[in-house]
GROMACS .gro file of C-alpha atoms in nm:
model
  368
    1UNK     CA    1  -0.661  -3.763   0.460
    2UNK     CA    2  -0.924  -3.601   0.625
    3UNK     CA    3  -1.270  -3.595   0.422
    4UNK     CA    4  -1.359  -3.348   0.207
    5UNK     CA    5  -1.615  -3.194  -0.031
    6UNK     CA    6  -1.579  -3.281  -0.439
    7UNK     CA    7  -1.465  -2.951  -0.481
    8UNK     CA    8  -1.116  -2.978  -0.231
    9UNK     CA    9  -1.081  -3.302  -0.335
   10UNK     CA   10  -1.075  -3.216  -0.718
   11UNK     CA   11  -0.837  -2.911  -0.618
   12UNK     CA   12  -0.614  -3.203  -0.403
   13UNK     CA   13  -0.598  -3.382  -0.716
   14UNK     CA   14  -0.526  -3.061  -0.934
   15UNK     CA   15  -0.203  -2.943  -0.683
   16UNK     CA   16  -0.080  -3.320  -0.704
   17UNK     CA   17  -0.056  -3.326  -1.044
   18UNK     CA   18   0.085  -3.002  -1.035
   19UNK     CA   19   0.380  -3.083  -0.816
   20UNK     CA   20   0.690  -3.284  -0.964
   21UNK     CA   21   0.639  -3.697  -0.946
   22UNK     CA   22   0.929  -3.741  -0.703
   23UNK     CA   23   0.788  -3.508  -0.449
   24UNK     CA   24   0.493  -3.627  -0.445
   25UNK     CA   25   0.669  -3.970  -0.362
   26UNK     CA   26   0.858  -3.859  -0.062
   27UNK     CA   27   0.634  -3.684   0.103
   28UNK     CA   28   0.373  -3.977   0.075
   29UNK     CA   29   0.675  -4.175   0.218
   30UNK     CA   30   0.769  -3.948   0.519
   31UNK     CA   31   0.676  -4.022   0.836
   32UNK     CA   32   0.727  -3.675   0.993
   33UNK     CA   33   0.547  -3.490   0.721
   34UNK     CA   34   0.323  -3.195   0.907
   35UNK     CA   35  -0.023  -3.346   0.977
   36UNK     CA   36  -0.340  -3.195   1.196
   37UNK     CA   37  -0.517  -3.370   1.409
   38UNK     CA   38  -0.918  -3.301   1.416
   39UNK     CA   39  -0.925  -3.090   1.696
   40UNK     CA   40  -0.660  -2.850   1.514
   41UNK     CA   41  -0.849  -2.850   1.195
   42UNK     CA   42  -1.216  -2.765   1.357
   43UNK     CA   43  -1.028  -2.519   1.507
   44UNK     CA   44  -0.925  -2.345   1.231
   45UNK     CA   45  -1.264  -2.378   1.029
   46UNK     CA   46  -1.394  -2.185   1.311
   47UNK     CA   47  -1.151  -1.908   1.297
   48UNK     CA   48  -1.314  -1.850   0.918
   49UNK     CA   49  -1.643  -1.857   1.014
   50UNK     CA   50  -1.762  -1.509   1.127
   51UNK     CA   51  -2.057  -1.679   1.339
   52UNK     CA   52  -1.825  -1.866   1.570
   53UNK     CA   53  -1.777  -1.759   1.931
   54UNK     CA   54  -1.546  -1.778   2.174
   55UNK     CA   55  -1.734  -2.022   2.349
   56UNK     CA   56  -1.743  -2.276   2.029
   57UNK     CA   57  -1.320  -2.213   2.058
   58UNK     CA   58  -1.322  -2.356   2.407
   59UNK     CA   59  -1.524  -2.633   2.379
   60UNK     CA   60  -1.365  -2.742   2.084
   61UNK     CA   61  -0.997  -2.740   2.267
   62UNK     CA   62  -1.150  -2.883   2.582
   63UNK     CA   63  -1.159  -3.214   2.358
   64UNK     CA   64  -0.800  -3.270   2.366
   65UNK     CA   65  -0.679  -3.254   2.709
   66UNK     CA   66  -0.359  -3.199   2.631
   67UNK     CA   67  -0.386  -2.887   2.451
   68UNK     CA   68  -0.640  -2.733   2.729
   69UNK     CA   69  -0.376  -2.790   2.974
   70UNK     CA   70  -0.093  -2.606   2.779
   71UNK     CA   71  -0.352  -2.330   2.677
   72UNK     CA   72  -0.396  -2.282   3.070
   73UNK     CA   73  -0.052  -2.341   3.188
   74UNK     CA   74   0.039  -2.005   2.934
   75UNK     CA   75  -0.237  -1.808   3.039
   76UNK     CA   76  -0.097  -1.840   3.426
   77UNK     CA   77   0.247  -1.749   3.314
   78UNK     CA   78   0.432  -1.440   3.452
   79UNK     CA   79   0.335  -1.274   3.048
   80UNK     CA   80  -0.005  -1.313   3.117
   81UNK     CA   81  -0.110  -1.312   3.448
   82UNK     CA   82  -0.284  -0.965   3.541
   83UNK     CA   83  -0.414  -1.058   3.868
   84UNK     CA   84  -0.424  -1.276   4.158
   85UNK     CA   85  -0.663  -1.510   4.053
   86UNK     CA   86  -0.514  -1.789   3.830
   87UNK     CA   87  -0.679  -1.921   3.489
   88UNK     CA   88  -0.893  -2.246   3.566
   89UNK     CA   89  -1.094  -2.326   3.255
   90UNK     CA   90  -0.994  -2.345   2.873
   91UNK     CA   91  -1.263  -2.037   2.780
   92UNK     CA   92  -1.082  -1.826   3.094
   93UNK     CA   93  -0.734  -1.920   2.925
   94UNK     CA   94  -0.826  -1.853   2.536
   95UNK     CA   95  -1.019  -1.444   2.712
   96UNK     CA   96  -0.662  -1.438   2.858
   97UNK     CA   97  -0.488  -1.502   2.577
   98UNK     CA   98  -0.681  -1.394   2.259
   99UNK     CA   99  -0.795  -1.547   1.970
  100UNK     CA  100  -0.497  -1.491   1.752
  101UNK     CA  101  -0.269  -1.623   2.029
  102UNK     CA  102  -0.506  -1.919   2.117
  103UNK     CA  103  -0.473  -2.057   1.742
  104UNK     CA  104  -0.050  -1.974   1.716
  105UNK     CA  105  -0.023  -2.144   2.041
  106UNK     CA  106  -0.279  -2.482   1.877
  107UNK     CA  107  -0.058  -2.488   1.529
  108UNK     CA  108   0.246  -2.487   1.766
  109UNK     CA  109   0.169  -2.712   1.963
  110UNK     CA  110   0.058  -2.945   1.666
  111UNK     CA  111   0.354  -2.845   1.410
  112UNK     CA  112   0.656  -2.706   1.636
  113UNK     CA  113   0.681  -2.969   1.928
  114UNK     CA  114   1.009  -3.112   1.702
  115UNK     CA  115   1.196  -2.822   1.665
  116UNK     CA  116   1.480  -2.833   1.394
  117UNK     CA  117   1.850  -2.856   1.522
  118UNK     CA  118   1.903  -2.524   1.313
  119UNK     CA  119   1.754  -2.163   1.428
  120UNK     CA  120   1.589  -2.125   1.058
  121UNK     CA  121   1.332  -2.360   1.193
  122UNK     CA  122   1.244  -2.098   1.462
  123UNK     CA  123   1.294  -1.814   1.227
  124UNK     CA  124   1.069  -1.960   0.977
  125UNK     CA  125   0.742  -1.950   1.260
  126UNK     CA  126   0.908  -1.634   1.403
  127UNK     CA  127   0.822  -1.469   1.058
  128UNK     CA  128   0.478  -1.683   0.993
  129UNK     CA  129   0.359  -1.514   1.309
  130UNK     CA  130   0.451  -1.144   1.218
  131UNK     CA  131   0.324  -1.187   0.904
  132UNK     CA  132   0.003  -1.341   1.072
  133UNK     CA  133  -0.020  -1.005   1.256
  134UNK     CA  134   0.066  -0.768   1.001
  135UNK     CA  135  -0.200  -0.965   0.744
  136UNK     CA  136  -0.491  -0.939   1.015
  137UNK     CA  137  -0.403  -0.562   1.065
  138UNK     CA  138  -0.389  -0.469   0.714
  139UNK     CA  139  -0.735  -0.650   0.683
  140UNK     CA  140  -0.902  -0.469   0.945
  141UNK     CA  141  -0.801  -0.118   0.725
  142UNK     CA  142  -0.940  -0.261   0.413
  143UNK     CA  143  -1.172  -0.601   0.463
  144UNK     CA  144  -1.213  -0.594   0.845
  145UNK     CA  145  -1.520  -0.888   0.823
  146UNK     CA  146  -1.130  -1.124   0.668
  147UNK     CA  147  -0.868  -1.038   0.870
  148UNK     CA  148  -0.995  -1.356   1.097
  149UNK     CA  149  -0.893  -1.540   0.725
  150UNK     CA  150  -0.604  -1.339   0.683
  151UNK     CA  151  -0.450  -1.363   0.992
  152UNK     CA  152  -0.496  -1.736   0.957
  153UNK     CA  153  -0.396  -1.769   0.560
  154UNK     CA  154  -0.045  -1.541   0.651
  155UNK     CA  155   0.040  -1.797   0.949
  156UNK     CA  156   0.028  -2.093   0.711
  157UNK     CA  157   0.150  -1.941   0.414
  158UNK     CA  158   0.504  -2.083   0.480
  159UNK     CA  159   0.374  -2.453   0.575
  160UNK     CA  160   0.543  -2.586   0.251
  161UNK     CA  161   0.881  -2.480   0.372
  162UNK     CA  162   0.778  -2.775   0.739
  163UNK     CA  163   0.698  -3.011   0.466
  164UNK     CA  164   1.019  -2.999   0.279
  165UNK     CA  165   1.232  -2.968   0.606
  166UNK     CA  166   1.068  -3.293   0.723
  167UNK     CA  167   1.123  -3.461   0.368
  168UNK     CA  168   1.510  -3.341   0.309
  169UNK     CA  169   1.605  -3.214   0.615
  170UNK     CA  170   1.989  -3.168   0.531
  171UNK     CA  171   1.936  -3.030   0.189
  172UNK     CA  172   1.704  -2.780   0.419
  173UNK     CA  173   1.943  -2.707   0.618
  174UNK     CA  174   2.189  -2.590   0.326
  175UNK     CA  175   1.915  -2.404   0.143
  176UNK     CA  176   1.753  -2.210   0.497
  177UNK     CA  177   2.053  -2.144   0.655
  178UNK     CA  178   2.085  -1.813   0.626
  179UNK     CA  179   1.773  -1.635   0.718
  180UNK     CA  180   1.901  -1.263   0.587
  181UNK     CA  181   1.826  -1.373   0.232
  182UNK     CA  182   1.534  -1.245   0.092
  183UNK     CA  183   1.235  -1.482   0.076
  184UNK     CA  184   1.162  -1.395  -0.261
  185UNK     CA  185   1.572  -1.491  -0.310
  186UNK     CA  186   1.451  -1.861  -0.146
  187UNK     CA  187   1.148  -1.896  -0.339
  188UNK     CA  188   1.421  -1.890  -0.676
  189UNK     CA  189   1.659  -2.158  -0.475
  190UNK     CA  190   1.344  -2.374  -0.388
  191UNK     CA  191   1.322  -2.400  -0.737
  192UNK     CA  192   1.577  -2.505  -0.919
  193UNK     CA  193   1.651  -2.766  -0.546
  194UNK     CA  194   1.287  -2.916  -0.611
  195UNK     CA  195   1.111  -2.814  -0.914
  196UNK     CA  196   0.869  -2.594  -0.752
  197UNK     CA  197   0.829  -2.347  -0.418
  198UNK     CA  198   0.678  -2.384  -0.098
  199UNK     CA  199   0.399  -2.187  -0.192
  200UNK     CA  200   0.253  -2.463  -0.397
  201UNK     CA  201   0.409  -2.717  -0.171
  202UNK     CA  202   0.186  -2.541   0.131
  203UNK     CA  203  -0.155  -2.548  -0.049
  204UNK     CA  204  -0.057  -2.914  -0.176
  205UNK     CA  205  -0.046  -2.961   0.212
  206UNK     CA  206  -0.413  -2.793   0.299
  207UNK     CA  207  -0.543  -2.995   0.092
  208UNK     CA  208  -0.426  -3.292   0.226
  209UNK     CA  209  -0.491  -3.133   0.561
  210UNK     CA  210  -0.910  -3.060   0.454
  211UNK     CA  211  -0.859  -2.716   0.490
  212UNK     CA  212  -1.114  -2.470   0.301
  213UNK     CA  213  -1.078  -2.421  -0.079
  214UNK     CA  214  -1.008  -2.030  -0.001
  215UNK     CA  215  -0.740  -2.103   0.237
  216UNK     CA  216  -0.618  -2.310   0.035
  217UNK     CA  217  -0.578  -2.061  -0.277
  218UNK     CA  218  -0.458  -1.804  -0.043
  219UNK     CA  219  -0.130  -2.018   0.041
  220UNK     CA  220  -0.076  -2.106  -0.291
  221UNK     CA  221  -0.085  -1.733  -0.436
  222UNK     CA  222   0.084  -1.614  -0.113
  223UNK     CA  223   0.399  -1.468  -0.279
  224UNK     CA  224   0.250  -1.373  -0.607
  225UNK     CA  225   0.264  -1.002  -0.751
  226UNK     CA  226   0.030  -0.794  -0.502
  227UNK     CA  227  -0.231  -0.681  -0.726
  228UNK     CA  228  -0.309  -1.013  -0.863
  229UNK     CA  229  -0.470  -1.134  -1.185
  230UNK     CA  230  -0.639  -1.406  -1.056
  231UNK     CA  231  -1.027  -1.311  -1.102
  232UNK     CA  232  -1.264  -1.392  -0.754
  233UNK     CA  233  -1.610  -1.270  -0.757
  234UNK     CA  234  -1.586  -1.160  -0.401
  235UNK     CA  235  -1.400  -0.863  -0.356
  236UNK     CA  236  -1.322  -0.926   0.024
  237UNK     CA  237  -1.144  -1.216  -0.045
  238UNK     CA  238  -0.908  -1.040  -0.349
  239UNK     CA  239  -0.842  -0.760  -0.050
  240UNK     CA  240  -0.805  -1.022   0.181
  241UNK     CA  241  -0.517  -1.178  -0.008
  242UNK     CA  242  -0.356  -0.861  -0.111
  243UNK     CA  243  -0.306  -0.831   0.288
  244UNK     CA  244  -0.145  -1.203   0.306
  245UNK     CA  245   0.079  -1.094   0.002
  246UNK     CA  246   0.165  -0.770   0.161
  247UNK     CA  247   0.235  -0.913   0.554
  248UNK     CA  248   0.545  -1.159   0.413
  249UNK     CA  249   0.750  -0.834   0.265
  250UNK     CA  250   0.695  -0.648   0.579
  251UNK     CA  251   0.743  -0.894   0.864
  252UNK     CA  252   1.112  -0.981   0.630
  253UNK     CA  253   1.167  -0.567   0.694
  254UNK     CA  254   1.048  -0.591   1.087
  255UNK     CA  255   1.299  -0.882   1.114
  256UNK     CA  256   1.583  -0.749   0.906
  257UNK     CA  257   1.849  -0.567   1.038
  258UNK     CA  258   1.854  -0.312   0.801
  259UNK     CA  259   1.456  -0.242   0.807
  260UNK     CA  260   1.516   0.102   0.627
  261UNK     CA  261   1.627  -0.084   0.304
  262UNK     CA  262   1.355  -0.339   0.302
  263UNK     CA  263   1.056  -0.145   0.383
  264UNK     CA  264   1.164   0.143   0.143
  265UNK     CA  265   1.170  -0.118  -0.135
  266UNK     CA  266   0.817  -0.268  -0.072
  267UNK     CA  267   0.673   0.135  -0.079
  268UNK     CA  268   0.858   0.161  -0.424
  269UNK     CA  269   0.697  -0.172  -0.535
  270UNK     CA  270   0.339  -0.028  -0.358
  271UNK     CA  271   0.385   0.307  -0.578
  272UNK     CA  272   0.455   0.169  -0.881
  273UNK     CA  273   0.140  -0.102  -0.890
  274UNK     CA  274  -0.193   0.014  -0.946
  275UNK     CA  275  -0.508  -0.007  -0.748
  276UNK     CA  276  -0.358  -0.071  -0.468
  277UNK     CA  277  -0.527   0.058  -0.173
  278UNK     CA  278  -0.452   0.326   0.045
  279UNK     CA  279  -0.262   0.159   0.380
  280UNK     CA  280  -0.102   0.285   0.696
  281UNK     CA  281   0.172   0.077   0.743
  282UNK     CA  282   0.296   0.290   1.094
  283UNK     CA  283  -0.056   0.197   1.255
  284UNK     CA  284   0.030  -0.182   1.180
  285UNK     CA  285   0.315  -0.204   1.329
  286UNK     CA  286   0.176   0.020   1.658
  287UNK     CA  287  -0.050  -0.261   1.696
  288UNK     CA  288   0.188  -0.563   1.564
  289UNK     CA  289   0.435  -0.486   1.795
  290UNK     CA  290   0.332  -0.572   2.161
  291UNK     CA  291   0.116  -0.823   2.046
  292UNK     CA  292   0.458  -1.021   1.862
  293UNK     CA  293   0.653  -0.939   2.178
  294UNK     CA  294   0.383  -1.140   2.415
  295UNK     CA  295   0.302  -1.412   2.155
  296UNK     CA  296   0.718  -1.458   2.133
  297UNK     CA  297   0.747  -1.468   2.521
  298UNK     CA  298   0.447  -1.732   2.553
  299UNK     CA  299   0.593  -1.994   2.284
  300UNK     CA  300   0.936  -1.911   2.415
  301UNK     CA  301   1.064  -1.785   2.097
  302UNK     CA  302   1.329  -1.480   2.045
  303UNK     CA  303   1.099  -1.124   2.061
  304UNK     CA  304   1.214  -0.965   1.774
  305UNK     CA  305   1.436  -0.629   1.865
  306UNK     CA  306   1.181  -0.331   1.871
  307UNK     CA  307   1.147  -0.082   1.611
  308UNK     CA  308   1.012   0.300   1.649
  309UNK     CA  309   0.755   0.287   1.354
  310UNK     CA  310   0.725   0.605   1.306
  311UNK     CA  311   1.127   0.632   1.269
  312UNK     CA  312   1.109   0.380   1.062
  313UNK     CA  313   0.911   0.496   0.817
  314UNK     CA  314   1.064   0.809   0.779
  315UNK     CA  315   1.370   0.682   0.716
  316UNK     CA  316   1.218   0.423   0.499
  317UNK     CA  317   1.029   0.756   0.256
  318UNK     CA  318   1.381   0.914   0.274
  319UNK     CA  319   1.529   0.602   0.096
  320UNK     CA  320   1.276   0.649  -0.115
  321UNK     CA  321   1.301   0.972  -0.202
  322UNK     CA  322   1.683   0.953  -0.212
  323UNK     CA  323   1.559   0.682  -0.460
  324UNK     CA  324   1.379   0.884  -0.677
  325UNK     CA  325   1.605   1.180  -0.729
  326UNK     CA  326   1.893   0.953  -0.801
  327UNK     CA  327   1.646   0.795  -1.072
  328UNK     CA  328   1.579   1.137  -1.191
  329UNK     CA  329   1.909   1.231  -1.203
  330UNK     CA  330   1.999   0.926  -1.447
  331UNK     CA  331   1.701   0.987  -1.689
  332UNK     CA  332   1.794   1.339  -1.681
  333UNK     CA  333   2.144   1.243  -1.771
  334UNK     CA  334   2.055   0.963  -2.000
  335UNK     CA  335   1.826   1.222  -2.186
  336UNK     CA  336   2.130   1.490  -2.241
  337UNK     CA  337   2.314   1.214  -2.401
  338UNK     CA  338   2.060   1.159  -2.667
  339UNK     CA  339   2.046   1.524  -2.719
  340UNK     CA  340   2.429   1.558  -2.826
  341UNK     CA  341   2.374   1.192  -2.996
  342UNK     CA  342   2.095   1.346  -3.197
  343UNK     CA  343   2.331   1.678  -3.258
  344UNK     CA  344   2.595   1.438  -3.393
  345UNK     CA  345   2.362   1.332  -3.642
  346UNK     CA  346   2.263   1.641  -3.722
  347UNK     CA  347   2.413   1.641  -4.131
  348UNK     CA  348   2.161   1.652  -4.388
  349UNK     CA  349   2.264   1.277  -4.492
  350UNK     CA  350   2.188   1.174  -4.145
  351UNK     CA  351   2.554   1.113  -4.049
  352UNK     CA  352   2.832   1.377  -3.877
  353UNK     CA  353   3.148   1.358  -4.077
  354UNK     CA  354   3.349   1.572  -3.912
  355UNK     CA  355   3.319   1.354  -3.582
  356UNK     CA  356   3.373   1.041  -3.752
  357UNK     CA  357   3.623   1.134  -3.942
  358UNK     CA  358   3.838   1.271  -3.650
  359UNK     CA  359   3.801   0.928  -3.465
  360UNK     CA  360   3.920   0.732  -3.805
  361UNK     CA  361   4.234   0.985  -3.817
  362UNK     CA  362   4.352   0.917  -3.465
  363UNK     CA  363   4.349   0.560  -3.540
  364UNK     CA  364   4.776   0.440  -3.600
  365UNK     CA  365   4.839   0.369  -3.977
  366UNK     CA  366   4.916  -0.007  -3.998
  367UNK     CA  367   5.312  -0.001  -4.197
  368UNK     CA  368   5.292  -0.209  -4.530
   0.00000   0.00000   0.00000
């Protein structure tokens, strides 16, 4: 395990003991378990640190030749390529590519290059990078100095999920095969298969990985209730994981084939919690969506099919609303039963006779 300070370390040791005995066990045991070499994890201490520079990127990649190589071999692709002169040098590659792109293309490289015989192994980073996107553009509305973190935090949130497919790859298979069920829906199977969910599993992992406390937290409260009760003294970072929480819900609607349905039920959930901040969801997905399409076309992964966002969120309110009035109608129902109820008990010893007595009567005599 890579070294860390006594404060990871202690919160290794708290998410071991935390995880069921026979876990622990196999994944200590399993050869393919998800790991990160050096270069990959100075990478991604640098993508948290507001001071680091583009440069710092490069010359961190340019120690693993490999990597530099496939960085530059992407940014010449046909998707990238915007002139005639070609990409020569790991900094011209990463201004080609991006940031964002730059670090999906690293985790790939480090945690995809085995790809499962299934397609929920490719769904599974399909949806880690949307939700990457959608985190990082939600941050930039509400905590703009995080959405570096939360762009980061959203594409390992589902890390746990590599670990177990490595560990029990057929029971996997069984559990992930479907990718239309809803994650929360998996999060439920994951637990009564193995005791606990990938959530937990996926910080577990960081840990073991080095990675930085916050991270770390982030992925474990990744699929918790949006407005969270966990107290942080920094607000940026409570905002910042409200975005992580929010990008899984809404990459699931990007990627379902009924969008409508799923994105009207994360506004309902939206409206009814409190103190959650004002968000336009139809700028995120403006900006999500060309940037998915090219990051999809670089790592050679299906581009999911393109949604109008403005469409969709007006069909998505109209749900909603649609919703709501058939709510209203019910209460108002509901509440002109209890008025008759009430009227039925409306005798001055607290009990209606008449109506009673009229059920009792139509009731067949039994014969002696």
């Amino acid at each position: 395990m890579t070294k860390t300070s006594t404060k990871d370390e202690a919160l290794y040791v708290m998410l071991t003991e935390a995880l069921p005995g026979f876990l622990i066990s196999d994944f200590l045991k399993c050869q393919r378990l998800p790991s990160l070499p050096s270069i990959a994890l100075r990478i991604l201490r640098l993508t948290q640190s507001s001071k680091a520079t583009i440069n710092d990127v490069a010359d961190t990649i340019e120690h693993d030749p490999a990597l530099t190589a496939r960085l530059i071999s992407l940014a010449n692709s046909v998707h990238h390529t915007r002139s005639a002169n070609s990409t020569q040098t790991c900094l011209e590659a990463i201004q080609r590519l991006g940031l964002d792109a730059t670090l999906t293309v690293v985790l790939s490289f480090n945690l995809f290059q085995h790809p499962s015989k299934g397609p929920q192994h490719a769904h599974i980073w399909q949806r880690s990078i949307m939700s990457a996107l959608i985190a990082r553009q939600l941050a930039e509305q509400v905590c703009p100095q995080q959405a570096g973190s939360a762009f980061t935090a959203a594409l390992l949130q589902d890390i746990g999920i590599l670990a177990l497919s490595a560990t029990y790859p057929e029971q996997v298979d069984e559990l992930y095969i479907d990718s239309a069920i809803p994650h929360a829906h998996l999060v439920v199977e994951e637990q009564r298969y193995f005791g606990c969910d990938h959530t937990i599993i996926g910080a577990w992992l960081a840990a073991k990985w080095g990675l930085p406390a916050t991270l770390i937290n982030t992925i474990r409260f990744s699929h918790a209730p949006y407005r969270s009760t966990r107290t942080s003294d920094n607000t940026g970072d409570r905002l910042m994981e409200m975005c992580v929480r929010l990008s899984g819900p809404t990459a699931d609607a990007c990627l379902s084939s009924t969008p409508e349905e799923h994105l009207a039920a994360l506004l309902y959930d939206l409206s009814t919690t409190a103190d959650i901040p004002s968000l336009s969801f139809e700028s995120v997905l403006q900006e999500v969506q060309p940037k998915m399409a090219l990051i999809a076309k670089t790592l050679r992964i299906d581009t999911p099919a393109a949604i109008d966002p403005k469409e969709l969120l007006e069909n998505a309110q109209q749900l909603l609303l649609n919703h709501t009035l058939v709510l209203s109608s019910r209460r108002e129902a509901q509440s002109k039963a209890l008025t008759m109820l009430r009227k039925g008990y409306s005798a001055p010893d607290g009990f209606n006779k008449d109506i009673s007595f009229k059920k009792l009567n139509k009731q067949p005599r039994t014969k002696p």
